[in-house]
XYZ file of C-alpha atoms in Angstrom:
684
model
C -0.075 0.064 -0.036
C 2.787 2.225 0.662
C 4.528 1.529 -2.166
C 1.517 2.552 -4.254
C 0.614 6.071 -1.831
C 4.518 6.461 -3.442
C 4.126 5.265 -6.908
C 0.893 7.931 -7.057
C 2.838 10.930 -7.047
C 5.672 9.957 -9.470
C 3.823 8.135 -11.844
C 1.237 12.191 -12.142
C 4.644 13.470 -13.965
C 5.113 11.596 -17.579
C 1.510 12.822 -17.925
C 1.684 15.882 -17.318
C 4.979 16.942 -19.562
C 3.392 15.420 -21.997
C 0.053 17.049 -21.271
C 1.821 20.158 -21.192
C 3.644 19.641 -24.013
C 0.571 18.957 -26.551
C -1.283 22.151 -25.219
C 1.139 24.304 -25.579
C 0.951 22.631 -29.384
C -2.712 23.543 -29.021
C -2.280 27.304 -27.896
C 0.056 27.796 -31.085
C -3.602 26.584 -33.195
C -3.349 23.256 -33.905
C -5.828 20.593 -34.758
C -6.224 19.019 -31.416
C -5.119 15.383 -33.171
C -1.992 16.884 -34.944
C -1.173 18.596 -31.483
C -1.667 15.061 -29.329
C 1.234 13.379 -32.732
C 3.491 15.925 -32.259
C 3.524 16.821 -28.508
C 3.485 12.727 -27.711
C 6.088 12.004 -30.897
C 8.108 15.012 -29.129
C 8.134 13.597 -25.862
C 8.095 10.297 -26.350
C 12.166 9.394 -25.794
C 13.038 11.770 -22.636
C 9.162 10.403 -20.655
C 10.371 7.347 -21.323
C 14.389 7.871 -20.193
C 12.828 9.534 -17.003
C 10.125 6.388 -15.957
C 13.522 4.040 -16.841
C 15.744 6.150 -14.652
C 13.267 6.360 -11.948
C 12.696 2.549 -11.966
C 16.646 1.910 -12.148
C 16.755 3.812 -8.718
C 14.383 1.532 -6.868
C 16.115 -1.511 -7.988
C 18.625 -1.746 -5.771
C 15.728 -1.397 -3.064
C 15.166 -5.703 -4.360
C 19.049 -6.274 -3.558
C 19.060 -5.600 0.468
C 20.412 -7.674 2.376
C 19.092 -9.190 5.952
C 15.884 -8.975 7.280
C 15.690 -4.855 6.012
C 15.185 -6.621 2.376
C 13.008 -8.812 3.149
C 10.477 -6.291 4.902
C 10.852 -3.325 1.475
C 11.551 -5.967 -0.976
C 7.986 -5.235 -1.592
C 7.898 -0.979 -1.866
C 10.839 -1.245 -5.166
C 7.958 -3.819 -7.106
C 4.901 -2.211 -6.711
C 6.836 1.130 -7.731
C 8.152 -0.479 -10.938
C 5.091 -2.123 -12.238
C 2.723 1.188 -11.334
C 5.343 3.179 -13.493
C 5.602 0.389 -16.397
C 1.599 0.691 -16.746
C 1.577 4.847 -16.759
C 4.378 4.560 -19.287
C 1.379 3.532 -21.231
C -0.947 5.738 -20.286
C 1.241 8.678 -20.623
C 2.462 8.152 -23.920
C -1.201 5.848 -25.807
C -4.470 6.346 -23.567
C -3.229 10.888 -22.350
C -2.711 11.976 -26.203
C -6.184 10.097 -27.276
C -8.179 12.041 -24.742
C -6.302 15.361 -24.784
C -7.456 14.472 -28.948
C -10.524 15.698 -29.106
C -11.994 18.734 -29.390
C -12.729 20.829 -26.597
C -16.899 22.029 -26.062
C -17.192 25.765 -27.010
C -19.359 27.580 -23.739
C -21.457 29.728 -24.723
C -20.982 33.180 -24.713
C -22.353 35.603 -21.030
C -21.446 36.144 -18.022
C -18.398 34.361 -16.575
C -18.428 32.516 -14.232
C -16.477 32.943 -11.064
C -14.719 29.518 -10.893
C -13.328 30.465 -14.681
C -12.874 34.510 -13.518
C -10.440 33.190 -10.175
C -9.152 30.401 -12.784
C -7.767 33.323 -15.039
C -6.850 35.404 -12.006
C -4.544 32.736 -11.052
C -3.137 31.633 -14.255
C -1.962 35.142 -15.163
C -0.624 36.086 -11.602
C 1.018 32.788 -11.946
C 2.221 33.916 -15.169
C 3.186 37.375 -13.923
C 5.239 35.770 -12.200
C 7.669 33.070 -14.223
C 7.832 35.655 -16.327
C 8.971 38.268 -14.679
C 10.207 38.075 -10.733
C 11.104 34.447 -10.807
C 12.986 35.045 -15.000
C 14.947 37.663 -14.090
C 16.480 35.439 -10.601
C 16.698 33.053 -12.834
C 19.073 34.737 -14.939
C 21.270 36.531 -11.951
C 21.964 33.248 -10.965
C 23.310 32.347 -14.415
C 24.843 34.903 -15.084
C 26.393 34.062 -11.863
C 27.246 30.963 -12.201
C 30.312 29.837 -10.751
C 28.838 31.441 -7.455
C 25.598 29.847 -8.243
C 27.821 26.760 -8.267
C 30.279 27.224 -4.604
C 26.699 27.812 -2.712
C 25.206 24.378 -4.223
C 28.692 23.269 -2.986
C 28.650 24.758 0.074
C 24.705 24.101 1.186
C 25.822 20.349 0.648
C 29.088 20.174 2.706
C 27.257 21.444 4.876
C 24.273 18.769 5.131
C 26.964 16.321 5.145
C 29.094 17.427 7.574
C 25.497 17.910 9.417
C 25.056 14.163 9.663
C 28.856 12.816 9.745
C 29.171 15.204 13.001
C 26.092 13.641 14.234
C 24.653 16.929 14.548
C 21.620 15.342 12.588
C 21.265 11.662 14.241
C 21.299 8.560 12.290
C 19.550 5.470 13.808
C 19.082 2.189 12.198
C 15.704 1.538 12.755
C 12.702 3.949 13.834
C 10.873 1.621 16.073
C 7.306 -0.156 15.458
C 4.837 0.113 17.534
C 3.357 -2.645 19.321
C -0.254 -3.108 20.983
C 0.897 -5.252 23.966
C 3.996 -5.636 26.512
C 5.925 -8.774 26.780
C 8.340 -9.275 30.035
C 9.785 -12.111 29.546
C 12.007 -14.367 32.778
C 14.613 -16.863 32.265
C 15.760 -17.839 36.218
C 18.747 -20.167 37.106
C 17.539 -23.797 35.531
C 16.797 -26.078 38.071
C 14.570 -23.077 39.641
C 11.171 -25.224 41.243
C 7.735 -23.236 39.491
C 7.129 -22.554 43.098
C 10.423 -19.533 43.109
C 9.302 -18.501 39.405
C 5.826 -18.204 40.369
C 7.211 -15.878 43.063
C 9.289 -13.575 40.762
C 6.458 -13.673 38.646
C 3.667 -12.016 40.740
C 5.785 -8.926 41.850
C 6.063 -8.364 37.265
C 2.209 -9.014 37.339
C 2.213 -6.485 41.260
C 3.768 -3.962 39.511
C 2.387 -4.134 35.790
C -0.939 -3.252 37.524
C 1.092 0.065 39.779
C 1.915 0.620 35.893
C -1.823 0.552 34.879
C -3.124 3.053 38.060
C -0.277 5.500 36.872
C -1.427 5.729 33.830
C -5.243 5.452 33.945
C -5.107 8.839 37.008
C -3.910 10.633 33.824
C -7.017 9.701 31.776
C -9.402 10.040 33.406
C -12.851 9.129 32.041
C -11.369 6.892 29.051
C -10.730 3.159 28.562
C -8.379 1.025 30.639
C -5.156 1.758 29.368
C -4.453 -2.032 29.264
C -7.196 -5.155 27.851
C -6.207 -8.072 28.615
C -2.631 -9.672 31.363
C -2.132 -13.471 30.441
C 0.942 -14.972 32.226
C 2.371 -17.734 30.846
C 4.857 -20.006 33.896
C 6.909 -23.171 31.948
C 7.130 -21.278 28.462
C 7.271 -18.199 26.451
C 5.111 -18.353 23.218
C 5.716 -14.772 22.521
C 9.317 -14.841 22.500
C 9.469 -17.413 20.371
C 7.395 -16.283 18.266
C 4.207 -19.297 18.764
C 1.026 -18.386 19.840
C -0.697 -16.656 21.974
C -0.518 -16.548 25.599
C -2.417 -18.928 27.982
C -2.340 -18.427 31.741
C -1.505 -21.645 33.784
C 1.436 -23.566 34.554
C 3.721 -26.036 32.283
C 3.229 -29.840 33.500
C 6.762 -31.026 33.348
C 9.505 -29.534 35.334
C 12.055 -29.263 32.989
C 11.042 -25.386 31.987
C 9.639 -24.395 35.065
C 12.445 -22.079 34.660
C 10.623 -19.830 32.411
C 7.684 -17.666 32.525
C 6.340 -14.905 30.408
C 3.945 -12.261 30.892
C 1.770 -10.757 27.891
C -0.029 -7.047 28.728
C -2.250 -6.185 25.459
C -3.385 -2.762 25.462
C -5.349 -0.414 24.371
C -4.959 -0.133 20.237
C -2.608 2.584 19.581
C -4.847 5.260 17.767
C -6.709 5.557 21.013
C -3.701 5.904 23.908
C -1.599 8.955 23.908
C 0.913 6.838 25.370
C 3.727 5.083 23.243
C 3.741 1.557 24.660
C 7.585 1.854 24.867
C 7.035 5.150 27.163
C 4.349 2.392 29.364
C 7.372 -0.136 29.432
C 9.953 1.535 30.416
C 7.860 2.863 33.591
C 6.766 -0.771 34.210
C 10.464 -2.060 33.606
C 11.630 1.069 36.365
C 8.821 -0.183 38.871
C 10.472 -4.034 38.607
C 13.750 -2.804 39.349
C 16.517 -4.974 39.758
C 15.446 -8.538 40.714
C 18.108 -11.184 42.293
C 18.770 -14.595 41.711
C 16.995 -13.975 38.323
C 19.653 -15.525 34.497
C 17.675 -12.867 32.469
C 14.567 -10.510 32.529
C 13.909 -8.044 29.066
C 11.225 -6.010 28.427
C 9.539 -6.416 24.487
C 7.108 -3.513 23.259
C 7.961 -4.006 19.397
C 5.729 -4.959 16.946
C 9.467 -5.247 14.503
C 13.114 -5.410 15.657
C 15.743 -5.831 13.438
C 18.222 -7.027 17.054
C 19.203 -6.180 19.941
C 20.621 -2.583 19.924
C 23.654 -3.720 21.389
C 25.226 -7.313 20.526
C 29.202 -8.289 20.385
C 29.426 -12.155 20.080
C 32.556 -12.365 22.114
C 35.170 -15.613 21.897
C 38.115 -17.293 23.528
C 39.756 -21.020 23.521
C 39.282 -20.724 27.661
C 35.644 -20.769 27.913
C 36.757 -19.534 31.682
C 38.437 -16.001 30.128
C 34.938 -16.172 28.374
C 32.847 -15.772 30.970
C 34.752 -13.243 32.457
C 35.232 -11.026 29.817
C 31.441 -11.487 29.433
C 30.854 -9.947 32.700
C 33.331 -7.133 32.291
C 31.699 -6.232 29.213
C 28.319 -5.716 30.998
C 29.519 -3.765 33.722
C 31.148 -1.509 31.073
C 28.128 -0.930 29.346
C 26.135 -0.666 32.867
C 27.983 2.937 32.639
C 26.339 4.524 29.664
C 22.739 5.938 29.878
C 20.001 4.669 28.833
C 20.819 0.800 28.254
C 19.425 -1.469 29.655
C 17.719 -5.645 29.704
C 21.707 -5.965 30.059
C 22.263 -9.697 29.832
C 24.674 -13.059 27.891
C 23.022 -16.237 25.926
C 25.335 -18.285 28.690
C 23.006 -20.107 30.803
C 24.177 -22.665 33.243
C 22.450 -25.244 32.984
C 21.567 -28.377 35.623
C 22.805 -28.977 38.679
C 25.094 -31.907 37.971
C 27.772 -34.583 39.436
C 30.689 -35.243 37.465
C 33.062 -37.909 38.284
C 36.365 -38.006 37.996
C 38.990 -41.240 37.632
C 41.809 -40.995 38.856
C 45.071 -42.754 37.948
C 44.978 -45.800 40.108
C 41.308 -46.320 38.610
C 43.270 -46.976 35.045
C 46.417 -48.455 36.799
C 43.747 -51.353 38.032
C 41.640 -51.589 34.644
C 38.918 -49.103 35.328
C 37.520 -46.492 32.135
C 35.531 -43.886 32.710
C 32.807 -45.242 30.746
C 33.134 -48.033 33.246
C 32.645 -45.845 36.331
C 29.290 -43.672 34.974
C 27.746 -46.732 34.022
C 27.956 -48.504 37.237
C 27.071 -45.206 39.387
C 23.955 -44.946 36.800
C 22.713 -48.487 37.340
C 22.990 -48.110 41.402
C 20.822 -44.817 41.333
C 18.667 -45.023 38.288
C 18.856 -48.513 37.506
C 19.193 -51.155 35.111
C 16.533 -52.801 33.463
C 16.915 -56.364 33.679
C 13.313 -57.547 32.439
C 9.777 -56.585 30.848
C 6.570 -58.603 31.726
C 3.745 -57.809 29.278
C 0.214 -57.018 31.648
C -2.452 -56.459 28.277
C -1.311 -53.651 26.673
C 1.355 -52.174 28.282
C 5.118 -53.361 29.013
C 5.848 -53.175 33.119
C 10.133 -52.397 33.637
C 11.886 -54.163 36.492
C 14.526 -52.262 36.979
C 17.657 -53.717 39.619
C 19.555 -50.947 41.971
C 20.134 -49.715 45.882
C 17.877 -49.260 48.296
C 15.849 -46.138 49.122
C 17.720 -45.492 51.810
C 20.904 -45.881 50.305
C 20.357 -43.296 46.856
C 18.161 -40.462 48.720
C 21.542 -38.433 49.197
C 25.090 -37.465 47.424
C 27.315 -38.790 49.714
C 26.160 -41.985 48.624
C 28.356 -41.919 45.701
C 30.991 -42.054 47.585
C 30.473 -44.276 49.964
C 29.548 -46.695 46.666
C 31.942 -49.462 45.594
C 33.552 -50.275 42.552
C 33.523 -53.553 40.746
C 37.147 -54.017 38.261
C 37.998 -55.787 35.665
C 38.198 -58.695 37.777
C 35.647 -58.991 39.794
C 36.984 -57.461 42.949
C 35.214 -54.284 44.336
C 36.503 -51.298 46.057
C 36.115 -48.413 47.353
C 34.974 -45.438 45.179
C 36.991 -42.710 46.706
C 40.160 -45.000 45.881
C 39.633 -44.782 42.178
C 37.541 -41.930 41.394
C 37.436 -37.747 42.645
C 33.667 -36.132 43.002
C 32.746 -32.786 42.116
C 29.209 -31.065 42.058
C 28.510 -27.783 39.940
C 26.348 -27.280 37.162
C 26.606 -28.299 33.105
C 26.200 -25.927 30.137
C 21.931 -26.064 29.138
C 22.812 -24.906 25.404
C 26.815 -25.278 24.116
C 27.385 -22.678 20.932
C 30.860 -21.964 19.249
C 31.523 -20.103 16.618
C 34.475 -21.080 14.020
C 35.167 -24.496 16.255
C 35.260 -21.856 19.458
C 32.869 -21.437 22.775
C 31.100 -17.563 22.037
C 29.009 -16.103 24.268
C 26.638 -12.925 22.983
C 26.187 -10.090 25.158
C 22.764 -7.828 24.251
C 21.692 -4.464 25.137
C 18.327 -2.634 24.690
C 19.104 1.273 24.498
C 16.539 3.404 25.296
C 16.745 6.827 22.102
C 13.126 8.124 22.904
C 15.467 10.973 24.619
C 16.694 14.347 22.923
C 20.116 13.298 24.817
C 19.398 10.217 25.102
C 22.884 8.201 23.067
C 22.114 6.264 20.023
C 22.352 2.593 19.661
C 24.946 3.371 16.516
C 27.090 5.550 19.135
C 27.189 3.408 22.072
C 28.375 0.556 19.328
C 31.148 2.327 17.661
C 32.080 3.909 20.917
C 32.425 -0.109 22.023
C 34.325 -0.418 18.588
C 37.208 2.208 18.952
C 37.427 2.183 22.968
C 36.164 -0.511 25.046
C 36.802 -3.767 22.704
C 40.650 -2.745 22.226
C 41.272 -2.605 25.505
C 39.682 -5.884 26.283
C 41.915 -7.522 23.873
C 44.303 -6.880 25.457
C 43.352 -7.791 28.695
C 42.483 -11.231 27.653
C 44.992 -12.111 24.627
C 43.100 -14.371 22.669
C 40.115 -12.420 22.627
C 37.831 -12.180 19.191
C 34.077 -10.673 18.844
C 31.794 -9.069 16.643
C 28.918 -7.343 16.155
C 25.621 -9.269 15.726
C 21.740 -7.956 15.948
C 21.159 -4.284 14.915
C 25.174 -3.349 14.101
C 24.802 -6.591 12.490
C 21.607 -5.816 10.603
C 22.725 -2.403 9.285
C 26.174 -3.538 8.179
C 24.731 -5.748 6.107
C 21.991 -3.701 4.442
C 24.394 -0.455 4.687
C 27.359 -2.850 2.314
C 24.521 -4.501 -0.516
C 22.810 -0.761 -0.601
C 26.669 0.812 -1.275
C 27.487 -2.111 -3.924
C 24.364 -2.297 -5.960
C 23.627 1.981 -5.890
C 26.536 2.538 -7.861
C 25.414 -0.324 -10.837
C 22.059 1.468 -10.945
C 23.975 5.226 -11.287
C 26.407 3.579 -14.142
C 23.106 2.489 -15.539
C 21.065 5.687 -15.541
C 24.260 8.050 -16.836
C 24.069 5.170 -19.810
C 20.360 5.779 -20.412
C 20.924 9.580 -20.399
C 24.530 9.362 -22.518
C 22.350 7.238 -25.600
C 19.482 9.718 -24.992
C 21.703 12.545 -25.480
C 24.705 11.298 -27.440
C 26.740 13.327 -25.089
C 29.314 12.386 -22.274
C 28.965 15.562 -20.139
C 25.356 16.373 -20.139
C 24.753 13.083 -17.787
C 26.526 14.056 -15.701
C 24.305 17.179 -15.160
C 21.136 16.277 -15.571
C 22.486 13.786 -12.654
C 24.043 17.120 -10.264
C 20.453 17.219 -8.708
C 21.001 13.432 -6.625
C 23.312 14.492 -4.409
C 21.381 17.982 -3.790
C 18.137 15.762 -2.517
C 20.556 14.455 0.578
C 20.085 18.225 0.922
C 15.984 18.403 0.955
C 15.751 15.142 2.588
C 17.650 16.196 5.835
C 15.783 19.755 6.074
C 12.864 17.535 5.932
C 13.830 14.851 8.779
C 14.940 18.442 10.710
C 11.794 19.958 10.085
C 9.436 17.084 10.564
C 11.381 16.100 14.290
C 11.784 12.819 12.388
C 15.928 11.104 12.894
C 18.020 9.820 10.313
C 16.890 6.284 9.373
C 17.772 3.567 6.798
C 14.033 3.883 5.713
C 15.869 7.659 4.931
C 18.726 6.325 2.992
C 16.617 3.811 0.924
C 13.974 7.046 0.135
C 16.814 8.925 -0.550
C 17.692 6.273 -3.135
C 15.153 6.247 -4.801
C 14.679 9.603 -5.312
C 17.739 9.656 -6.644
C 15.601 8.586 -9.860
C 12.994 11.459 -9.189
C 14.618 13.806 -9.439
C 16.543 12.943 -12.279
C 13.379 13.668 -14.326
C 12.596 16.697 -14.518
C 16.273 17.734 -15.143
C 16.236 15.409 -18.750
C 13.651 16.603 -19.928
C 14.885 20.672 -19.413
C 18.538 20.004 -20.391
C 16.191 18.090 -23.666
C 14.093 21.486 -24.322
C 17.883 23.515 -24.357
C 18.957 20.799 -26.695
C 15.978 20.847 -29.145
C 15.755 24.921 -28.671
C 19.761 25.171 -29.703
C 19.170 23.019 -32.959
C 16.959 25.103 -34.063
C 18.829 27.937 -34.306
C 18.069 29.707 -30.845
C 20.906 32.096 -28.927
C 21.944 30.468 -25.734
C 20.712 33.624 -23.992
C 17.147 33.397 -25.002
C 17.160 29.404 -24.747
C 18.540 29.167 -21.007
C 15.654 32.078 -20.148
C 12.973 30.538 -22.200
C 13.537 26.908 -20.974
C 13.579 27.735 -16.982
C 10.216 29.996 -18.261
C 8.442 27.332 -19.987
C 9.500 24.287 -17.241
C 8.660 26.149 -14.175
C 4.923 25.215 -14.818
C 5.579 21.129 -15.406
C 8.390 21.038 -12.101
C 6.352 23.059 -9.954
C 3.143 20.713 -10.566
C 5.228 17.265 -10.598
C 6.610 18.401 -7.284
C 3.317 19.205 -5.823
C 1.638 16.342 -6.637
C 4.709 14.222 -5.775
C 4.473 15.664 -2.629
C 1.051 15.703 -1.661
C 0.864 12.329 -2.792
C 3.527 11.916 -0.017
C 1.521 14.340 2.363
C -0.896 11.587 3.416
C 1.894 9.476 4.668
C 3.854 12.087 6.308
C 0.828 13.161 8.398
C 0.285 9.440 9.462
C -1.551 9.728 12.786
C -1.112 5.978 13.554
C 2.212 4.269 15.596
C 2.406 1.882 13.622
C 3.155 3.174 10.510
C 5.791 5.937 12.253
C 8.644 4.165 10.986
C 7.582 4.351 7.671
C 7.004 8.412 7.621
C 11.021 9.000 7.216
C 10.972 7.186 3.407
C 7.998 9.576 2.877
C 9.931 12.385 4.312
C 13.225 11.590 1.826
C 11.322 11.270 -1.034
C 8.581 14.307 -0.199
C 11.329 17.227 0.630
C 13.898 15.570 -1.559
C 11.625 16.424 -4.623
C 10.473 19.766 -3.405
C 14.527 20.926 -2.731
C 15.280 19.327 -6.482
C 12.625 21.873 -7.875
C 15.313 24.679 -7.231
C 18.188 23.168 -8.642
C 16.571 21.717 -11.690
C 15.260 25.507 -12.497
C 18.244 27.253 -11.018
C 21.462 24.957 -10.114
C 21.402 23.326 -14.117
C 20.591 26.083 -16.720
C 24.634 27.247 -14.656
C 25.776 23.880 -15.092
C 24.817 24.167 -18.441
C 26.437 26.743 -18.921
C 29.714 26.222 -17.479
C 29.720 23.181 -19.696
C 29.377 26.143 -22.502
C 32.808 28.224 -20.418
C 34.909 25.098 -20.782
C 34.256 24.487 -24.876
C 34.467 27.973 -25.329
C 38.003 27.526 -23.124
C 38.691 24.009 -25.306
C 38.016 25.678 -28.734
C 40.627 29.038 -27.761
C 43.113 26.334 -26.588
C 43.063 24.627 -29.063
C 42.282 26.934 -32.412
C 39.203 25.456 -33.290
C 36.181 27.279 -34.272
C 34.251 24.445 -34.295
C 32.333 22.902 -31.579
C 34.404 19.986 -29.986
C 31.108 18.114 -27.956
C 29.078 17.471 -31.073
C 25.477 18.579 -31.421
C 22.815 16.416 -29.168
C 19.772 16.585 -31.346
C 18.985 16.551 -34.729
C 17.040 20.084 -35.631
C 13.257 19.813 -34.538
C 10.491 22.359 -34.890
C 10.437 24.192 -31.208
C 7.236 24.010 -29.215
């Protein structure tokens, strides 16, 4: 739907260009059919090239890797499809409509709307031919100053972004209509202990509900439902809706989840992130918890901070992970700091002594005898009806109740003799591993953290990751030799998306340049046309500042798509200049005529694109907020490119003519070195 809305503002441009050209011939006195044929024939090539350049600009979005690529791939598919159909409409269907004769109105008193329309038309013509034409020709006359001002504005904008004055975040949060607290206790925790922590989470959630409901008197409660699951985490693992109850098995008694369904985003003026932050604050630090995370986003590219650590020595790796978590706590705005190392259940570890090996024992013999004595050895099965009854042989119950009974057991040697357990083996007590993660044959532990980016002064996740990369992690590598690390989560997703974008976008620019070079039969004029592309960044950045949004990955996608849109007006203007020069008109008059004649269609195409994207920019739905930055980049980038097309492009054209004049003077040639780009045709 967003791709279709975006395409609506773009496809009108081609129809405006073709329709305005046909209308110009009709004003010259040509009959409707001849004007339609000549107008569409004249604009067929530039309009086709304009549509193709826009398609090429959206094409890189088809090859973005990672989660963002899967999410955004449908937008360029829709836009490219709509553009292809719009080309047929602009070149075939629209001229057929415009070839019809206009109905003559009966003479009489002019209609008020017609009078208003005539007044607006005359005012616009006066503005175009007087003040604007004078300003444009002044800019062309001082073209090197104009170019210097444009470059300065571009450099300042890039400096604001690189210097952090304009914030950049990878992905704007997607509001959810629910909040989830996922609790993980140490494995082996009894269900009663897990339930105690869950009750604390529920109590804090009720307190949050009372606080926010008091701020909204005479309105529905901020909560709709609250569901608790003990023994599983269905929302965290992407399962079905949570169900209150207790898991039948004890193996998952250390897991729990509290899922709160909120009032729909359109019916509340408080974001789910703000409610979740207050919930987290009231819960505070909970002792004895392995991991407690809060989530209030419908979509997330990964943890804001995620560092994967690896080391040959696992004990060193655990120390490094704890050290890194301590350093993350020093950053303001960080929360839910945890790692993915989860100790397993309590266990007894048996180790064979040298004396046992000398007597012919193996560790497998030792483990088998311990299992037989305490768990039992199946010696017989008895059939009773449809069921089997297993007969197990093991120690009496009073000799297998305590862990100390292991040390009192006797071990059989291969020759049949029995000796005390402590003579041939040692017993150590500890915890096993719930999961073992490896990367490139080395044990890994991933440290994660969430970052609250809602405040204006709050650090962004990218800033924290950059500081970790430049300072914290290099220091840890010096302190613990052999340590290796790499980013995961949001940082890895950002690097994948940006790297794929920077690989495909230059190829799209090269293809656009090739199309323009074929159209103009020139190597330099395509550069003039494409000069509007970098200045789209200026408009996009200005738009984000005005609308109060930070730049993000979707903003970058919008700037990439913008590159094909801003080329269109420049392409058609240069095409008009070339045709009028080929007709023998003076260069000064050609530039002035092209600026004034292109003002109205460029203004109309800019307004249609901007207004087509305005509903998305003004969207109040909390779930649609993450799409707004892309719409801002396109709308404000096109608006700023209007000035670039009408002022900077003619100046660059004259600078190119100055270059050829100097080159002809230096080579002593009077003829033009650059061939005429287009054959002589009759001017409009």
